[in-house]
CSV table of C-alpha atoms in Angstrom, one decimal:
chain,number,residue,atom,x,y,z
A,1,MET,CA,-84.1,31.4,35.8
A,2,MET,CA,-83.6,27.5,37.0
A,3,LYS,CA,-82.9,27.0,40.7
A,4,PHE,CA,-81.2,23.8,41.6
A,5,VAL,CA,-82.5,22.1,44.7
A,6,SER,CA,-82.3,18.7,46.7
A,7,VAL,CA,-85.7,16.8,47.3
A,8,SER,CA,-85.9,17.8,50.8
A,9,GLU,CA,-85.5,21.8,49.9
A,10,MET,CA,-88.2,21.0,47.3
A,11,ILE,CA,-90.5,19.4,50.0
A,12,GLU,CA,-89.5,22.4,52.5
A,13,ILE,CA,-90.2,25.1,49.9
A,14,GLU,CA,-93.7,23.6,48.8
A,15,LYS,CA,-94.7,23.3,52.6
A,16,GLU,CA,-93.7,26.6,53.6
A,17,ALA,CA,-95.8,27.7,50.3
A,18,ASN,CA,-98.8,25.9,51.3
A,19,LYS,CA,-98.6,27.7,54.8
A,20,SER,CA,-98.3,31.3,53.1
A,21,GLY,CA,-101.6,30.8,50.9
A,22,LEU,CA,-100.2,28.9,47.9
A,23,SER,CA,-102.0,26.1,48.1
A,24,TYR,CA,-101.1,22.4,47.2
A,25,ALA,CA,-103.9,22.4,44.5
A,26,THR,CA,-102.9,25.6,43.3
A,27,MET,CA,-99.3,24.6,42.5
A,28,MET,CA,-100.6,21.5,41.0
A,29,GLU,CA,-102.9,23.1,38.5
A,30,ASN,CA,-100.2,25.6,37.6
A,31,ALA,CA,-97.5,22.7,37.3
A,32,GLY,CA,-100.3,20.7,35.1
A,33,SER,CA,-101.5,23.9,33.1
A,34,GLY,CA,-97.7,24.5,32.1
A,35,LEU,CA,-96.8,21.0,31.3
A,36,ALA,CA,-99.8,21.2,28.6
A,37,LYS,CA,-98.7,24.6,27.2
A,38,ILE,CA,-95.2,23.4,26.4
A,39,ILE,CA,-96.5,20.1,24.7
A,40,HIS,CA,-99.3,22.2,23.1
A,41,GLU,CA,-96.7,24.3,21.7
A,42,GLN,CA,-94.0,22.0,20.8
A,43,TYR,CA,-96.0,19.0,19.4
A,44,GLN,CA,-99.3,20.5,18.3
A,45,ASP,CA,-98.2,20.5,14.6
A,46,HIS,CA,-96.2,17.2,14.9
A,47,ILE,CA,-98.3,14.7,17.1
A,48,PRO,CA,-101.1,12.9,15.0
A,49,GLY,CA,-102.6,10.4,17.7
A,50,PRO,CA,-103.8,10.5,21.0
A,51,VAL,CA,-101.8,11.2,24.3
A,52,LEU,CA,-101.6,8.5,26.8
A,53,GLY,CA,-100.9,9.4,30.5
A,54,LEU,CA,-99.4,6.8,32.7
A,55,VAL,CA,-100.9,8.3,35.9
A,56,GLY,CA,-99.5,7.5,39.7
A,57,SER,CA,-101.0,8.0,42.9
A,58,GLY,CA,-98.6,11.1,43.6
A,59,ASN,CA,-98.5,14.9,43.0
A,60,ASN,CA,-96.5,14.2,39.3
A,61,GLY,CA,-100.0,12.1,38.8
A,62,GLY,CA,-102.2,14.6,39.5
A,63,ASP,CA,-99.9,16.9,37.5
A,64,THR,CA,-100.4,14.5,34.8
A,65,LEU,CA,-104.3,14.6,35.1
A,66,VAL,CA,-104.4,18.5,35.2
A,67,ALA,CA,-102.4,18.4,32.0
A,68,LEU,CA,-104.6,16.0,30.1
A,69,ASP,CA,-107.4,17.9,31.2
A,70,TYR,CA,-106.3,21.3,29.4
A,71,LEU,CA,-105.2,19.4,26.3
A,72,SER,CA,-108.8,17.7,26.0
A,73,ARG,CA,-110.0,21.3,26.1
A,74,TRP,CA,-107.5,22.5,23.8
A,75,GLY,CA,-108.8,19.3,21.0
A,76,TRP,CA,-106.3,16.5,21.8
A,77,GLN,CA,-107.7,13.0,22.5
A,78,THR,CA,-106.5,12.0,25.7
A,79,LEU,CA,-106.2,8.8,27.5
A,80,ALA,CA,-105.2,8.0,31.5
A,81,TYR,CA,-104.0,4.9,32.5
A,82,ILE,CA,-104.3,4.7,36.2
A,83,ALA,CA,-101.1,3.0,37.5
A,84,ARG,CA,-101.3,3.5,41.0
A,85,PRO,CA,-104.8,4.0,42.4
A,86,ARG,CA,-106.3,7.4,43.3
A,87,PRO,CA,-108.8,8.4,45.9
A,88,GLY,CA,-112.0,7.3,44.7
A,89,ASP,CA,-113.2,11.0,45.2
A,90,ASP,CA,-110.4,12.3,43.0
A,91,GLN,CA,-111.6,15.5,41.4
A,92,LEU,CA,-108.7,15.5,38.7
A,93,VAL,CA,-110.3,12.2,37.7
A,94,LYS,CA,-113.7,13.6,37.5
A,95,ARG,CA,-112.5,16.8,35.7
A,96,LEU,CA,-110.6,14.4,32.6
A,97,ILE,CA,-113.8,12.6,32.2
A,98,ASP,CA,-116.0,15.8,32.0
A,99,ALA,CA,-113.4,17.0,29.6
A,100,GLY,CA,-113.9,14.1,27.5
A,101,GLY,CA,-110.7,12.0,28.2
A,102,LEU,CA,-110.8,7.9,28.5
A,103,LEU,CA,-109.6,6.5,31.9
A,104,VAL,CA,-108.5,2.7,32.2
A,105,ASP,CA,-107.9,1.1,35.8
A,106,GLY,CA,-104.6,-0.3,35.7
A,107,ASP,CA,-105.8,-2.8,38.6
A,108,LYS,CA,-108.3,-4.3,36.2
A,109,ASP,CA,-105.4,-5.0,33.6
A,110,GLN,CA,-103.2,-7.6,35.1
A,111,SER,CA,-102.0,-9.0,31.9
A,112,PHE,CA,-101.3,-5.6,30.3
A,113,GLU,CA,-103.3,-6.4,27.2
A,114,ILE,CA,-104.9,-3.4,27.6
A,115,LEU,CA,-101.5,-1.1,28.3
A,116,ALA,CA,-100.1,-2.6,25.0
A,117,GLU,CA,-102.8,-1.7,22.6
A,118,LEU,CA,-102.8,1.8,24.3
A,119,GLU,CA,-99.2,2.5,24.0
A,120,LYS,CA,-99.1,0.9,20.5
A,121,ASN,CA,-101.8,3.3,19.5
A,122,CYS,CA,-100.7,6.6,20.9
A,123,SER,CA,-98.4,9.1,19.8
A,124,LEU,CA,-97.2,11.0,22.7
A,125,MET,CA,-96.7,9.3,26.1
A,126,LEU,CA,-96.6,11.2,29.6
A,127,ASP,CA,-94.7,9.5,32.3
A,128,GLY,CA,-96.3,10.6,35.3
A,129,VAL,CA,-96.1,7.4,37.4
A,130,LEU,CA,-93.4,8.4,40.3
A,131,GLY,CA,-92.0,11.6,41.3
A,132,THR,CA,-88.9,12.9,42.9
A,133,GLY,CA,-89.6,11.4,46.6
A,134,ILE,CA,-89.3,7.5,45.6
A,135,LYS,CA,-86.5,5.5,47.1
A,136,LEU,CA,-85.1,2.5,45.1
A,137,PRO,CA,-85.2,-0.4,44.1
A,138,LEU,CA,-88.7,-0.4,43.0
A,139,ARG,CA,-91.0,-3.3,43.8
A,140,GLY,CA,-94.3,-5.1,43.1
A,141,ARG,CA,-96.9,-3.6,40.6
A,142,ILE,CA,-95.5,-0.4,39.8
A,143,ALA,CA,-92.4,-2.1,39.2
A,144,GLU,CA,-94.1,-4.2,36.6
A,145,VAL,CA,-96.1,-1.3,34.8
A,146,LEU,CA,-92.7,0.1,34.2
A,147,ARG,CA,-90.8,-2.8,33.1
A,148,TYR,CA,-93.5,-3.9,30.8
A,149,THR,CA,-93.5,-0.1,29.4
A,150,ARG,CA,-89.6,-0.1,29.1
A,151,ASP,CA,-89.7,-3.2,27.0
A,152,GLN,CA,-92.4,-2.2,24.8
A,153,LEU,CA,-91.2,0.8,23.7
A,154,ARG,CA,-87.7,-0.7,22.9
A,155,ASN,CA,-89.2,-3.6,20.6
A,156,MET,CA,-91.6,-0.6,19.0
A,157,GLU,CA,-90.7,0.2,15.4
A,158,ASP,CA,-92.2,3.8,15.7
A,159,PRO,CA,-92.5,4.3,19.7
A,160,PRO,CA,-94.2,7.5,20.9
A,161,VAL,CA,-93.0,10.6,22.1
A,162,VAL,CA,-92.1,10.3,25.9
A,163,VAL,CA,-92.6,13.3,28.0
A,164,ALA,CA,-91.6,12.4,32.0
A,165,VAL,CA,-93.5,14.6,34.4
A,166,ASP,CA,-91.1,16.4,37.1
A,167,CYS,CA,-88.8,13.1,36.4
A,168,PRO,CA,-88.8,9.9,34.7
A,169,SER,CA,-90.3,7.4,36.5
A,170,GLY,CA,-87.6,5.5,38.9
A,171,ILE,CA,-85.2,8.3,39.0
A,172,ASP,CA,-83.8,9.0,42.5
A,173,CYS,CA,-83.6,12.8,42.2
A,174,ASP,CA,-81.2,13.1,45.0
A,175,THR,CA,-78.5,10.9,44.0
A,176,GLY,CA,-79.3,10.4,40.2
A,177,GLU,CA,-79.7,6.5,40.6
A,178,ALA,CA,-82.0,5.2,37.9
A,179,ALA,CA,-83.9,1.8,38.4
A,180,GLU,CA,-83.7,-1.1,36.0
A,181,GLU,CA,-87.2,-0.5,35.0
A,182,CYS,CA,-86.7,3.3,34.0
A,183,PHE,CA,-87.1,4.1,30.7
A,184,PRO,CA,-85.8,7.3,28.7
A,185,ALA,CA,-88.0,10.1,27.9
A,186,ASN,CA,-87.7,12.5,24.7
A,187,MET,CA,-88.4,15.4,27.2
A,188,THR,CA,-88.5,15.9,30.7
A,189,VAL,CA,-90.5,19.1,32.5
A,190,THR,CA,-89.3,19.4,35.7
A,191,MET,CA,-91.6,21.7,38.3
A,192,ALA,CA,-90.0,25.0,40.0
A,193,ALA,CA,-86.5,23.8,40.1
A,194,VAL,CA,-84.3,21.6,38.5
A,195,LYS,CA,-83.6,18.4,41.1
A,196,GLN,CA,-80.0,17.9,41.9
A,197,GLY,CA,-80.2,14.1,41.0
A,198,LEU,CA,-81.6,15.0,37.5
A,199,LEU,CA,-77.6,16.4,36.5
A,200,ARG,CA,-76.1,13.3,37.6
A,201,PHE,CA,-75.2,10.6,35.8
A,202,PRO,CA,-77.0,7.9,34.9
A,203,ALA,CA,-80.5,9.9,35.5
A,204,TYR,CA,-79.1,12.6,32.9
A,205,SER,CA,-79.3,10.1,30.4
A,206,TYR,CA,-82.8,9.5,30.6
A,207,LEU,CA,-84.0,13.3,30.3
A,208,GLY,CA,-83.8,14.2,26.9
A,209,ASP,CA,-84.7,18.0,26.4
A,210,LEU,CA,-84.7,19.4,29.9
A,211,GLN,CA,-87.8,21.8,30.4
A,212,LEU,CA,-89.1,23.7,33.4
A,213,VAL,CA,-92.2,25.1,34.4
A,214,GLY,CA,-93.2,27.2,37.6
A,215,ILE,CA,-95.9,26.6,39.9
A,216,GLY,CA,-96.3,30.2,41.2
A,217,LEU,CA,-93.8,30.4,43.9
A,218,GLU,CA,-92.7,33.9,44.7
A,219,GLU,CA,-89.4,35.2,46.8
A,220,SER,CA,-91.5,36.1,49.5
A,221,VAL,CA,-91.5,32.5,50.3
A,222,LEU,CA,-88.3,32.2,52.3
A,223,ALA,CA,-87.4,28.9,51.4
A,224,TRP,CA,-87.5,29.6,47.8
A,225,LYS,CA,-85.8,33.1,47.9
A,226,ASN,CA,-82.9,31.6,50.0
A,227,ILE,CA,-82.0,28.9,47.3
A,228,ARG,CA,-79.3,31.1,45.2
A,229,ARG,CA,-78.0,27.9,42.8
A,230,GLN,CA,-78.7,28.1,39.3
A,231,VAL,CA,-78.5,25.8,36.5
A,232,VAL,CA,-76.6,27.7,33.7
A,233,GLY,CA,-78.5,27.6,30.5
A,234,ASP,CA,-78.6,29.6,27.5
A,235,GLU,CA,-81.0,32.3,28.7
A,236,PHE,CA,-78.6,32.9,31.7
A,237,VAL,CA,-75.6,33.0,29.7
A,238,LEU,CA,-77.0,35.5,27.3
A,239,LYS,CA,-78.1,37.9,30.0
A,240,SER,CA,-74.8,37.4,31.6
A,241,LEU,CA,-72.8,38.3,28.7
A,242,PRO,CA,-72.1,42.1,28.0
A,243,ALA,CA,-73.7,43.4,24.7
A,244,ARG,CA,-70.8,43.8,22.1
A,245,ARG,CA,-71.4,47.5,20.8
A,246,LEU,CA,-71.3,48.4,17.2
A,247,ASP,CA,-68.8,50.8,17.6
A,248,ALA,CA,-66.3,48.5,19.5
A,249,HIS,CA,-62.7,47.4,18.3
A,250,LYS,CA,-60.4,44.8,19.4
A,251,GLY,CA,-59.2,46.8,22.2
A,252,THR,CA,-62.7,47.3,23.4
A,253,PHE,CA,-62.6,43.5,24.4
A,254,GLY,CA,-59.7,42.9,26.5
A,255,THR,CA,-56.7,40.8,26.1
A,256,ALA,CA,-56.6,37.4,27.1
A,257,MET,CA,-53.3,36.2,28.0
A,258,VAL,CA,-52.8,32.1,27.7
A,259,ILE,CA,-49.9,30.4,29.9
A,260,ALA,CA,-49.7,26.8,28.4
A,261,GLY,CA,-47.8,24.4,26.7
A,262,SER,CA,-44.8,22.5,27.1
A,263,LYS,CA,-42.7,20.4,24.9
A,264,ASN,CA,-44.8,17.3,25.3
A,265,TYR,CA,-48.0,19.2,25.4
A,266,PRO,CA,-47.8,22.0,22.6
A,267,GLY,CA,-51.5,21.4,21.3
A,268,ALA,CA,-53.2,22.0,24.7
A,269,ALA,CA,-51.6,26.0,24.1
A,270,LEU,CA,-52.8,26.1,20.6
A,271,LEU,CA,-56.4,24.8,21.4
A,272,ALA,CA,-56.8,27.3,24.3
A,273,GLY,CA,-55.7,30.2,22.4
A,274,GLN,CA,-57.8,29.7,20.0
A,275,ALA,CA,-60.8,29.2,21.9
A,276,ALA,CA,-60.1,32.2,23.5
A,277,TYR,CA,-59.9,33.9,20.4
A,278,ARG,CA,-63.1,32.5,19.0
A,279,ILE,CA,-65.0,33.3,21.9
A,280,GLY,CA,-64.7,36.8,21.1
A,281,ALA,CA,-61.4,37.9,23.0
A,282,GLY,CA,-60.1,41.2,21.4
A,283,LEU,CA,-56.6,40.4,21.7
A,284,VAL,CA,-54.9,36.8,22.5
A,285,THR,CA,-51.7,36.2,23.6
A,286,LEU,CA,-49.9,32.7,24.1
A,287,ALA,CA,-47.2,32.8,26.7
A,288,VAL,CA,-45.4,29.6,26.0
A,289,PRO,CA,-42.1,28.1,26.2
A,290,GLU,CA,-39.7,29.5,23.5
A,291,VAL,CA,-39.0,26.0,22.6
A,292,ILE,CA,-42.6,25.2,21.2
A,293,TYR,CA,-43.1,28.7,19.8
A,294,PRO,CA,-41.5,28.2,16.2
A,295,ALA,CA,-44.2,25.4,15.8
A,296,LEU,CA,-47.2,27.4,17.0
A,297,VAL,CA,-46.5,30.6,15.4
A,298,GLY,CA,-47.9,29.7,11.8
A,299,ASN,CA,-50.9,27.6,12.9
A,300,PHE,CA,-52.4,31.0,15.0
A,301,ILE,CA,-51.7,33.8,12.8
A,302,GLU,CA,-54.4,36.0,14.9
A,303,ALA,CA,-52.4,36.0,17.9
A,304,THR,CA,-49.6,37.7,19.6
A,305,TRP,CA,-46.6,36.0,21.4
A,306,LEU,CA,-44.4,35.9,24.8
A,307,PRO,CA,-41.7,33.1,24.6
A,308,LEU,CA,-40.8,32.2,27.9
A,309,THR,CA,-37.6,30.7,28.9
A,310,HIS,CA,-37.6,27.0,30.0
A,311,GLU,CA,-35.6,23.8,31.2
A,312,ASP,CA,-35.8,21.1,29.0
A,313,GLY,CA,-39.1,21.9,27.2
A,314,SER,CA,-41.1,23.2,30.6
A,315,ILE,CA,-41.8,27.0,31.4
A,316,SER,CA,-38.9,27.7,34.1
A,317,GLU,CA,-39.4,29.8,37.1
A,318,ALA,CA,-37.4,32.6,35.7
A,319,SER,CA,-40.1,33.2,33.4
A,320,SER,CA,-42.4,34.7,36.5
A,321,SER,CA,-40.9,38.2,36.0
A,322,THR,CA,-41.7,38.2,32.1
A,323,ILE,CA,-45.3,37.5,32.8
A,324,LEU,CA,-45.3,40.2,35.5
A,325,ARG,CA,-43.6,42.7,33.3
A,326,ASN,CA,-46.3,42.2,30.8
A,327,LEU,CA,-49.7,42.5,32.6
A,328,GLU,CA,-50.6,46.0,32.0
A,329,LYS,CA,-52.8,45.7,29.2
A,330,THR,CA,-53.7,42.2,29.9
A,331,THR,CA,-57.5,41.6,31.0
A,332,ALA,CA,-57.6,37.8,31.7
A,333,ILE,CA,-55.1,35.1,32.2
A,334,LEU,CA,-55.5,31.2,32.0
A,335,ILE,CA,-52.7,29.3,33.6
A,336,GLY,CA,-52.4,25.6,32.9
A,337,PRO,CA,-53.1,23.6,29.8
A,338,GLY,CA,-50.5,21.5,28.9
A,339,LEU,CA,-48.1,22.9,31.1
A,340,GLY,CA,-46.6,19.5,32.6
A,341,LEU,CA,-45.6,18.8,36.2
A,342,ALA,CA,-41.9,19.7,36.1
A,343,GLU,CA,-40.5,20.9,39.4
A,344,THR,CA,-39.5,24.1,37.5
A,345,THR,CA,-43.1,24.9,36.3
A,346,GLY,CA,-44.3,24.6,39.8
A,347,LYS,CA,-42.0,27.2,41.3
A,348,PHE,CA,-43.0,29.1,38.2
A,349,VAL,CA,-46.4,29.1,39.3
A,350,SER,CA,-45.6,29.7,42.9
A,351,SER,CA,-43.3,32.6,42.1
A,352,LEU,CA,-46.2,34.2,39.8
A,353,ILE,CA,-48.6,34.3,42.7
A,354,SER,CA,-46.0,35.6,45.2
A,355,GLY,CA,-44.9,38.3,42.6
A,356,LEU,CA,-48.6,39.3,42.1
A,357,ASN,CA,-49.3,39.0,45.8
A,358,ARG,CA,-46.4,41.6,46.6
A,359,HIS,CA,-47.8,44.3,44.3
A,360,GLN,CA,-51.3,43.8,45.6
A,361,PRO,CA,-52.6,46.0,48.3
A,362,ASP,CA,-54.8,44.9,51.3
A,363,VAL,CA,-58.0,46.2,49.8
A,364,GLN,CA,-61.1,44.7,48.3
A,365,GLN,CA,-60.2,45.4,44.7
A,366,SER,CA,-57.1,43.6,43.6
A,367,VAL,CA,-54.6,45.8,41.9
A,368,LEU,CA,-51.2,45.5,40.3
A,369,ALA,CA,-48.5,48.2,41.4
A,370,THR,CA,-46.6,49.5,38.4
A,371,ASN,CA,-44.1,52.3,39.4
A,372,ASP,CA,-46.6,54.6,41.3
A,373,ASP,CA,-49.3,53.6,39.3
A,374,LEU,CA,-52.2,51.2,40.1
A,375,THR,CA,-53.7,48.8,37.7
A,376,ILE,CA,-56.4,46.6,37.9
A,377,LEU,CA,-55.3,43.1,38.1
A,378,PRO,CA,-57.0,40.7,35.6
A,379,GLY,CA,-58.8,37.8,36.0
A,380,PHE,CA,-57.1,34.7,36.8
A,381,VAL,CA,-58.5,31.0,35.4
A,382,PHE,CA,-56.4,28.2,36.7
A,383,ASP,CA,-57.2,24.9,34.5
A,384,ALA,CA,-55.7,21.2,34.2
A,385,ASP,CA,-51.8,21.2,35.2
A,386,GLY,CA,-52.1,24.2,36.7
A,387,LEU,CA,-54.4,23.2,39.1
A,388,LYS,CA,-52.0,20.4,40.0
A,389,LEU,CA,-49.4,22.6,40.3
A,390,LEU,CA,-51.3,24.9,42.3
A,391,ALA,CA,-51.9,22.1,44.8
A,392,GLY,CA,-48.3,21.8,45.5
A,393,ILE,CA,-48.2,25.4,46.8
A,394,PRO,CA,-48.9,25.9,50.9
A,395,ASP,CA,-52.1,27.6,51.7
A,396,TRP,CA,-52.3,27.7,47.9
A,397,HIS,CA,-56.2,28.9,48.3
A,398,LYS,CA,-55.0,31.9,50.8
A,399,ARG,CA,-52.7,33.1,48.0
A,400,LEU,CA,-54.8,33.2,44.9
A,401,PRO,CA,-55.1,36.5,43.2
A,402,ALA,CA,-58.8,37.8,43.1
A,403,PRO,CA,-60.9,37.1,41.3
A,404,SER,CA,-59.6,33.5,40.3
A,405,VAL,CA,-61.9,30.7,38.7
A,406,LEU,CA,-60.7,27.3,38.8
A,407,THR,CA,-61.9,24.6,36.4
A,408,PRO,CA,-61.2,20.8,37.8
A,409,HIS,CA,-62.6,17.8,36.6
A,410,PRO,CA,-63.2,15.1,39.3
A,411,GLY,CA,-59.4,13.8,39.2
A,412,GLU,CA,-58.0,17.7,39.6
A,413,MET,CA,-60.4,18.2,42.5
A,414,SER,CA,-59.2,15.2,44.4
A,415,VAL,CA,-55.8,16.4,43.9
A,416,LEU,CA,-56.9,20.1,45.3
A,417,THR,CA,-58.7,18.8,48.3
A,418,GLY,CA,-57.0,15.2,49.1
A,419,ILE,CA,-60.8,13.6,48.7
A,420,PRO,CA,-61.1,10.8,46.6
A,421,VAL,CA,-62.8,11.0,43.3
A,422,LYS,CA,-65.3,8.8,44.3
A,423,ASP,CA,-66.6,10.9,47.4
A,424,ILE,CA,-66.4,13.7,44.8
A,425,GLN,CA,-68.8,11.9,42.3
A,426,ALA,CA,-70.8,11.2,44.9
A,427,ASP,CA,-71.4,14.6,46.1
A,428,ARG,CA,-70.5,16.9,43.4
A,429,LEU,CA,-71.6,20.1,44.9
């Protein structure tokens, strides 16, 4: 599970964990050892030369030193370039020296001659200079170190693999802004949770493969438990999808109805229907304006079809009754791709929602009344032009059938909310 946090939330989580007995030192040990394990597992058979750590003065510099210590003990040749001064009595520095690692004081390398040699001769480089709490722009010596490294990597014919520790140095982990001195990673290993800025551009383009390691947090830490947001990844999807039984048949996997298309956008209906079929729906019914039905039917022989009345190639208001009469075996409905924005189609969407609501009793589970029987309403997905048409219905958000999913891009979200696209992009969550 990959939780999704702001920088301030992560700071609060670590503060509470420290008070509850999980010390900052233990969290750093867990982070560094987890980082080393990922590197060892993924690169031990492919990295011929030494590992260089660019080490800052903060926690991610500490994570880097811990990781280098573990890698040294596992047989790797390790080097640390101290890009920002660390305390004179730093036990992490002592640990690495005791493990056989080599350290270079960056303050004694003003012309970057040593750094140049280290970067040219290493096979893997850990970027542990700056962490999640930085503010842009970067200034002073640290900006010079990162700029020099960025330029050096760009000019190398065979640059080292770069692994960013928690985040690439110079990324604002709240806003997703990137300093001009930033250099991209092949992999970013972030600690405990994904910081919100990492999934925004331009930051995301610097991450490479995003991995996560735990730092020992438990659900007993209330600030951690209260974070319910998750990043959708392969593991999450695989756990969420129901198993497909070996003795199943097409009826086991439901019927998806796709209400889509118009004279100007017939391909949208075809693409959406084929997508529903390919992801495993048992049956797919395409409800399209009858004027485009002849052109589509030969291109999608697996589908069943529900031709709808139209006005000048767009689904007409009268078609809502056709949909309502054909919901009995439908388990999911997609409304919107390629519908166009004709007035009659807007009335169709409004009439369809009104028809659903008339048959929907005031109970928590939505149902459709058919004669005297009650049939569970299908789930609804509103997309594309369907969202824009939805926005024209007064109090649309109160009238949606349940359950409904909305899938707007920023422009469609702007239409739905009245919020400018630039403001949506600045605060997507």
